Amino acid sequence: MLTFSPQAIADLQRDLLAFLPELVLCAAIVLMLLIRLFPATGRTHLGGLALLAVGGALVVAWLQWTRSGSLPLPDTSVRYFTGLLAYDSLTVFLRLFLLGFVALAIVLTFFTHIPDSEDSGDFYVLLLGGTVGMMLMASANHLLMVYMAVEMASLPSYALVGFTKGRRASSEAALKYVVYGGGAAGVMLYGISLVAGRFGTGSLTDVAQGVGAALATGTLDVPLALGLAFIFIGLAFKLSAVPFHFWCPDVFEGAPAEIGAFLSVASKGAAMALAGRLVLAFAAVAPEQAALAFAPVLALFAAVTATFGNLAAYSQTNLKRLLAYSTIAHAGYMMMALACVNTEGMSAVLFYLVTYLFTNLGAFAVIALIRNRTGSEDLSAYAGLVYTAPGLVVAMGVFLLSLLGLPPLAGFAGKFVIFSAVYHAAADASRPWLAQIYWALFVIGGLNTVISAVYYVRALKVMVIDKPPEGVGDRRVPFAAGSYAAILAMLVFVLGIAWNMLSVASERGTASFPAPKATVAAKG
Amino acid sequence: MSVPLEQYLVVGAILFVLGAVGFLTRRNLITLFLCAELMLQGVTLNFVAFSKHHGQMTGQVFSLMIITIAACEAGLALALILVLYNSRRTLDVSVWQDLRESGLEQTIDTEPLPAPADEAAMPRLQEAGKMPTRRRGDSYV
């Protein structure tokens, strides 16, 4: 007979409690699949159930964040499930972020009716499954988990992109996403095999020790460097960093707008968290050498990504394609903060993600609502929208200007936090050339904001000044759907004025990683 | 006689690169995904070799997981290929270029894939959700 030591049982209890939000979602997924089996309930719309499950998981995650309950301290990092996953404040922050986003996205699907009753089971199972994968991405502490989580987040996304399978564009988008995604996953896995094989373990703690030691002694050999580069290529694909971005515009154009929001916010957030966790784990072992090794590469990628995204968005006529390039540009901004290779930069990323959540979800929501009325996502379908749906145009204006980063909107706060992190990194840089890189990044970030003004304001101009086209039909959206967009716009506004709480929360999100020396000195 | 680690790694790298090259150059959808699988097999060989080299099971666990996930991915990809084939009646990827930058010309295919075999002669599957019936002359090879 199998017997377990009391220690093993206590550990299992702790692990399951730490994993509770994911478990709630998993239970909901199984339940939804079972409900579909019965003829009596097979056709019911399962959105309510999905929302309930996400709400339940959100409550659990909130309890974990506020530490009310018998859970381990989030500030000290705990490895659970035999070290495969990490439970720390970054994990819990990302859980709240992802679950909050998915809850809002499910509410959006109620207004846009994208899964009808018949397909709702598939849709929400895929959505929740992808969310579980993204939550695992945020807490992966083992290279095996990194790969599994990335695949678990990707596979449902592929299916969701091709969800409207009657539309050829949707199928084509899914094809491109699967092909590029499969290739990128293969490359990333090859990198994992080199790194894990080199150290004989996949545990991120041990790998970070090994890489940190190699960086500190300057013995980073070719296979190890190649392995790390391949892993970051895989992540760069998920982040749609240039030059691994080419799937992004096509996929966004073909996918339903709701899924575009899911990919641009949740998927990016999870990938950012994973990249940040890797970089911070290396930086925790050898802070200075990690900064010297990773900062130039990340800064280069960030600068190219942001600039390319903004320049390519300039000539777009399809609003979803425009937002895809805007997503690429915003990934670039977030990578600028990541290039700081310290906790301040990572906190800035977390802050930016939350502001980006409301802003981008709002923008995609407006696109979905207008699509339901006109059947078009072209910018021309928005011409003169202000005459028929002024409220919606105001909301869209708030979202676009927040994406641009105009005060007093949330996007400004996000950009401010990121640029100040880069500024501090430049001031604290250990080498003059590193400081120059950060200054260059700072200037490029500012210039990019100016470039991006052109296309965001052009989209607004079409809505407000252009004449409405002939025969466009009634473009007024239902009151409830309009209020959903209005509430998001209000949140964007509030977050742009009162961002102290979010700033504190995002700082706590990275509290389990060692703070940079300069910051410690300044505070103490 | 034991095979040194390097030789395994070289074979793994060759498999990976063969897969990658095929992945980048093939146009038949099914071959394309087979090439992606080939890349993963190269990685699996790497993991098993490292596992033997270090004398522990981590690499074996990795390869089991990779095979499982690759199967999931292949399942999803095949379902998608079915949808694509039903829509255009060809497995050529180059017919799928509706989504592209505005102003960018469509890539013209100078050597299109050979036309599929006569569809009427292919075995037919029953429609989903119906009791199977066997018609006279149907073959289920």
PDB file of N, CA, C and O in Angstrom, chain A residues 249-250 253 308-326 377-380 455 458-459 462, chain B residues 100-103:
ATOM      1  N   PRO A 249       0.109  41.012 -37.949  1.00  0.00           N
ATOM      2  CA  PRO A 249      -0.936  41.760 -38.665  1.00  0.00           C
ATOM      3  C   PRO A 249      -1.932  40.847 -39.366  1.00  0.00           C
ATOM      4  O   PRO A 249      -3.145  41.087 -39.301  1.00  0.00           O
ATOM      5  N   ASP A 250      -1.438  39.799 -40.026  1.00  0.00           N
ATOM      6  CA  ASP A 250      -2.338  38.901 -40.755  1.00  0.00           C
ATOM      7  C   ASP A 250      -3.284  38.194 -39.799  1.00  0.00           C
ATOM      8  O   ASP A 250      -4.483  38.058 -40.070  1.00  0.00           O
ATOM      9  N   GLU A 253      -5.873  40.575 -38.502  1.00  0.00           N
ATOM     10  CA  GLU A 253      -6.861  40.962 -39.509  1.00  0.00           C
ATOM     11  C   GLU A 253      -7.875  39.846 -39.720  1.00  0.00           C
ATOM     12  O   GLU A 253      -9.063  40.104 -39.888  1.00  0.00           O
ATOM     13  N   PHE A 308       9.479  50.164 -35.926  1.00  0.00           N
ATOM     14  CA  PHE A 308       8.859  49.486 -37.070  1.00  0.00           C
ATOM     15  C   PHE A 308       7.348  49.458 -36.924  1.00  0.00           C
ATOM     16  O   PHE A 308       6.618  49.759 -37.868  1.00  0.00           O
ATOM     17  N   GLY A 309       6.870  49.093 -35.722  1.00  0.00           N
ATOM     18  CA  GLY A 309       5.427  49.013 -35.506  1.00  0.00           C
ATOM     19  C   GLY A 309       4.751  50.332 -35.831  1.00  0.00           C
ATOM     20  O   GLY A 309       3.738  50.382 -36.536  1.00  0.00           O
ATOM     21  N   ASN A 310       5.336  51.417 -35.342  1.00  0.00           N
ATOM     22  CA  ASN A 310       4.713  52.716 -35.546  1.00  0.00           C
ATOM     23  C   ASN A 310       4.773  53.153 -37.005  1.00  0.00           C
ATOM     24  O   ASN A 310       3.822  53.727 -37.524  1.00  0.00           O
ATOM     25  N   LEU A 311       5.901  52.863 -37.681  1.00  0.00           N
ATOM     26  CA  LEU A 311       6.011  53.284 -39.078  1.00  0.00           C
ATOM     27  C   LEU A 311       5.066  52.479 -39.965  1.00  0.00           C
ATOM     28  O   LEU A 311       4.433  53.011 -40.866  1.00  0.00           O
ATOM     29  N   ALA A 312       4.962  51.160 -39.680  1.00  0.00           N
ATOM     30  CA  ALA A 312       4.129  50.315 -40.533  1.00  0.00           C
ATOM     31  C   ALA A 312       2.649  50.588 -40.311  1.00  0.00           C
ATOM     32  O   ALA A 312       1.845  50.392 -41.209  1.00  0.00           O
ATOM     33  N   ALA A 313       2.288  51.038 -39.109  1.00  0.00           N
ATOM     34  CA  ALA A 313       0.878  51.312 -38.835  1.00  0.00           C
ATOM     35  C   ALA A 313       0.390  52.508 -39.623  1.00  0.00           C
ATOM     36  O   ALA A 313      -0.804  52.673 -39.858  1.00  0.00           O
ATOM     37  N   TYR A 314       1.330  53.324 -40.084  1.00  0.00           N
ATOM     38  CA  TYR A 314       0.997  54.606 -40.683  1.00  0.00           C
ATOM     39  C   TYR A 314       0.056  54.480 -41.876  1.00  0.00           C
ATOM     40  O   TYR A 314      -0.888  55.240 -42.019  1.00  0.00           O
ATOM     41  N   SER A 315       0.298  53.478 -42.738  1.00  0.00           N
ATOM     42  CA  SER A 315      -0.458  53.427 -43.993  1.00  0.00           C
ATOM     43  C   SER A 315      -1.612  52.430 -43.949  1.00  0.00           C
ATOM     44  O   SER A 315      -2.164  52.095 -44.985  1.00  0.00           O
ATOM     45  N   GLN A 316      -1.975  51.937 -42.790  1.00  0.00           N
ATOM     46  CA  GLN A 316      -3.008  50.894 -42.737  1.00  0.00           C
ATOM     47  C   GLN A 316      -4.403  51.471 -42.912  1.00  0.00           C
ATOM     48  O   GLN A 316      -4.703  52.551 -42.410  1.00  0.00           O
ATOM     49  N   THR A 317      -5.249  50.719 -43.614  1.00  0.00           N
ATOM     50  CA  THR A 317      -6.628  51.157 -43.788  1.00  0.00           C
ATOM     51  C   THR A 317      -7.598  50.269 -43.026  1.00  0.00           C
ATOM     52  O   THR A 317      -8.724  50.657 -42.786  1.00  0.00           O
ATOM     53  N   ASN A 318      -7.155  49.064 -42.663  1.00  0.00           N
ATOM     54  CA  ASN A 318      -7.988  48.181 -41.858  1.00  0.00           C
ATOM     55  C   ASN A 318      -7.667  48.459 -40.393  1.00  0.00           C
ATOM     56  O   ASN A 318      -6.508  48.424 -39.983  1.00  0.00           O
ATOM     57  N   LEU A 319      -8.705  48.750 -39.615  1.00  0.00           N
ATOM     58  CA  LEU A 319      -8.468  49.197 -38.243  1.00  0.00           C
ATOM     59  C   LEU A 319      -7.829  48.101 -37.394  1.00  0.00           C
ATOM     60  O   LEU A 319      -6.988  48.365 -36.536  1.00  0.00           O
ATOM     61  N   LYS A 320      -8.213  46.825 -37.668  1.00  0.00           N
ATOM     62  CA  LYS A 320      -7.621  45.740 -36.878  1.00  0.00           C
ATOM     63  C   LYS A 320      -6.143  45.573 -37.203  1.00  0.00           C
ATOM     64  O   LYS A 320      -5.326  45.295 -36.332  1.00  0.00           O
ATOM     65  N   ARG A 321      -5.824  45.774 -38.482  1.00  0.00           N
ATOM     66  CA  ARG A 321      -4.420  45.693 -38.898  1.00  0.00           C
ATOM     67  C   ARG A 321      -3.635  46.837 -38.277  1.00  0.00           C
ATOM     68  O   ARG A 321      -2.491  46.652 -37.834  1.00  0.00           O
ATOM     69  N   LEU A 322      -4.258  47.990 -38.239  1.00  0.00           N
ATOM     70  CA  LEU A 322      -3.615  49.145 -37.612  1.00  0.00           C
ATOM     71  C   LEU A 322      -3.320  48.850 -36.138  1.00  0.00           C
ATOM     72  O   LEU A 322      -2.220  49.108 -35.642  1.00  0.00           O
ATOM     73  N   LEU A 323      -4.307  48.266 -35.465  1.00  0.00           N
ATOM     74  CA  LEU A 323      -4.103  47.956 -34.048  1.00  0.00           C
ATOM     75  C   LEU A 323      -3.083  46.842 -33.873  1.00  0.00           C
ATOM     76  O   LEU A 323      -2.402  46.775 -32.852  1.00  0.00           O
ATOM     77  N   ALA A 324      -2.955  45.962 -34.875  1.00  0.00           N
ATOM     78  CA  ALA A 324      -1.933  44.923 -34.782  1.00  0.00           C
ATOM     79  C   ALA A 324      -0.551  45.556 -34.767  1.00  0.00           C
ATOM     80  O   ALA A 324       0.303  45.202 -33.955  1.00  0.00           O
ATOM     81  N   TYR A 325      -0.334  46.523 -35.672  1.00  0.00           N
ATOM     82  CA  TYR A 325       0.962  47.201 -35.680  1.00  0.00           C
ATOM     83  C   TYR A 325       1.142  48.027 -34.413  1.00  0.00           C
ATOM     84  O   TYR A 325       2.254  48.138 -33.882  1.00  0.00           O
ATOM     85  N   SER A 326       0.047  48.594 -33.935  1.00  0.00           N
ATOM     86  CA  SER A 326       0.137  49.333 -32.679  1.00  0.00           C
ATOM     87  C   SER A 326       0.518  48.385 -31.539  1.00  0.00           C
ATOM     88  O   SER A 326       1.306  48.736 -30.659  1.00  0.00           O
ATOM     89  N   GLU A 377     -14.477  46.157 -41.096  1.00  0.00           N
ATOM     90  CA  GLU A 377     -13.493  46.641 -40.130  1.00  0.00           C
ATOM     91  C   GLU A 377     -12.578  47.660 -40.768  1.00  0.00           C
ATOM     92  O   GLU A 377     -11.555  48.028 -40.206  1.00  0.00           O
ATOM     93  N   ASP A 378     -12.969  48.113 -41.974  1.00  0.00           N
ATOM     94  CA  ASP A 378     -12.169  49.115 -42.656  1.00  0.00           C
ATOM     95  C   ASP A 378     -12.363  50.469 -42.002  1.00  0.00           C
ATOM     96  O   ASP A 378     -13.424  50.768 -41.465  1.00  0.00           O
ATOM     97  N   LEU A 379     -11.331  51.256 -42.074  1.00  0.00           N
ATOM     98  CA  LEU A 379     -11.406  52.590 -41.485  1.00  0.00           C
ATOM     99  C   LEU A 379     -12.513  53.399 -42.154  1.00  0.00           C
ATOM    100  O   LEU A 379     -13.161  54.239 -41.520  1.00  0.00           O
ATOM    101  N   SER A 380     -12.778  53.107 -43.454  1.00  0.00           N
ATOM    102  CA  SER A 380     -13.794  53.890 -44.174  1.00  0.00           C
ATOM    103  C   SER A 380     -15.178  53.663 -43.580  1.00  0.00           C
ATOM    104  O   SER A 380     -16.047  54.520 -43.697  1.00  0.00           O
ATOM    105  N   TYR A 455      -0.957  58.287 -36.844  1.00  0.00           N
ATOM    106  CA  TYR A 455      -2.012  57.356 -37.276  1.00  0.00           C
ATOM    107  C   TYR A 455      -3.154  57.256 -36.278  1.00  0.00           C
ATOM    108  O   TYR A 455      -4.290  57.029 -36.674  1.00  0.00           O
ATOM    109  N   ARG A 458      -5.170  60.282 -37.128  1.00  0.00           N
ATOM    110  CA  ARG A 458      -5.814  60.126 -38.438  1.00  0.00           C
ATOM    111  C   ARG A 458      -7.087  59.285 -38.302  1.00  0.00           C
ATOM    112  O   ARG A 458      -8.129  59.603 -38.877  1.00  0.00           O
ATOM    113  N   ALA A 459      -7.010  58.191 -37.510  1.00  0.00           N
ATOM    114  CA  ALA A 459      -8.191  57.357 -37.306  1.00  0.00           C
ATOM    115  C   ALA A 459      -9.305  58.185 -36.654  1.00  0.00           C
ATOM    116  O   ALA A 459     -10.475  58.071 -37.028  1.00  0.00           O
ATOM    117  N   VAL A 462     -10.933  60.560 -39.217  1.00  0.00           N
ATOM    118  CA  VAL A 462     -11.904  59.895 -40.094  1.00  0.00           C
ATOM    119  C   VAL A 462     -13.260  59.822 -39.407  1.00  0.00           C
ATOM    120  O   VAL A 462     -14.308  60.086 -40.016  1.00  0.00           O
TER     121      VAL A 462
ATOM    122  N   ARG B 100      -2.693  40.223 -46.601  1.00  0.00           N
ATOM    123  CA  ARG B 100      -1.333  40.733 -46.782  1.00  0.00           C
ATOM    124  C   ARG B 100      -1.400  42.246 -46.770  1.00  0.00           C
ATOM    125  O   ARG B 100      -2.478  42.833 -46.751  1.00  0.00           O
ATOM    126  N   GLU B 101      -0.213  42.851 -46.762  1.00  0.00           N
ATOM    127  CA  GLU B 101      -0.165  44.305 -46.761  1.00  0.00           C
ATOM    128  C   GLU B 101      -0.890  44.852 -47.985  1.00  0.00           C
ATOM    129  O   GLU B 101      -0.746  44.310 -49.082  1.00  0.00           O
ATOM    130  N   SER B 102      -1.618  45.928 -47.799  1.00  0.00           N
ATOM    131  CA  SER B 102      -2.237  46.550 -48.953  1.00  0.00           C
ATOM    132  C   SER B 102      -1.119  47.144 -49.820  1.00  0.00           C
ATOM    133  O   SER B 102      -0.166  47.717 -49.310  1.00  0.00           O
ATOM    134  N   GLY B 103      -1.230  46.971 -51.116  1.00  0.00           N
ATOM    135  CA  GLY B 103      -0.188  47.474 -52.004  1.00  0.00           C
ATOM    136  C   GLY B 103       0.858  46.435 -52.335  1.00  0.00           C
ATOM    137  O   GLY B 103       1.689  46.642 -53.202  1.00  0.00           O
TER     138      GLY B 103
END
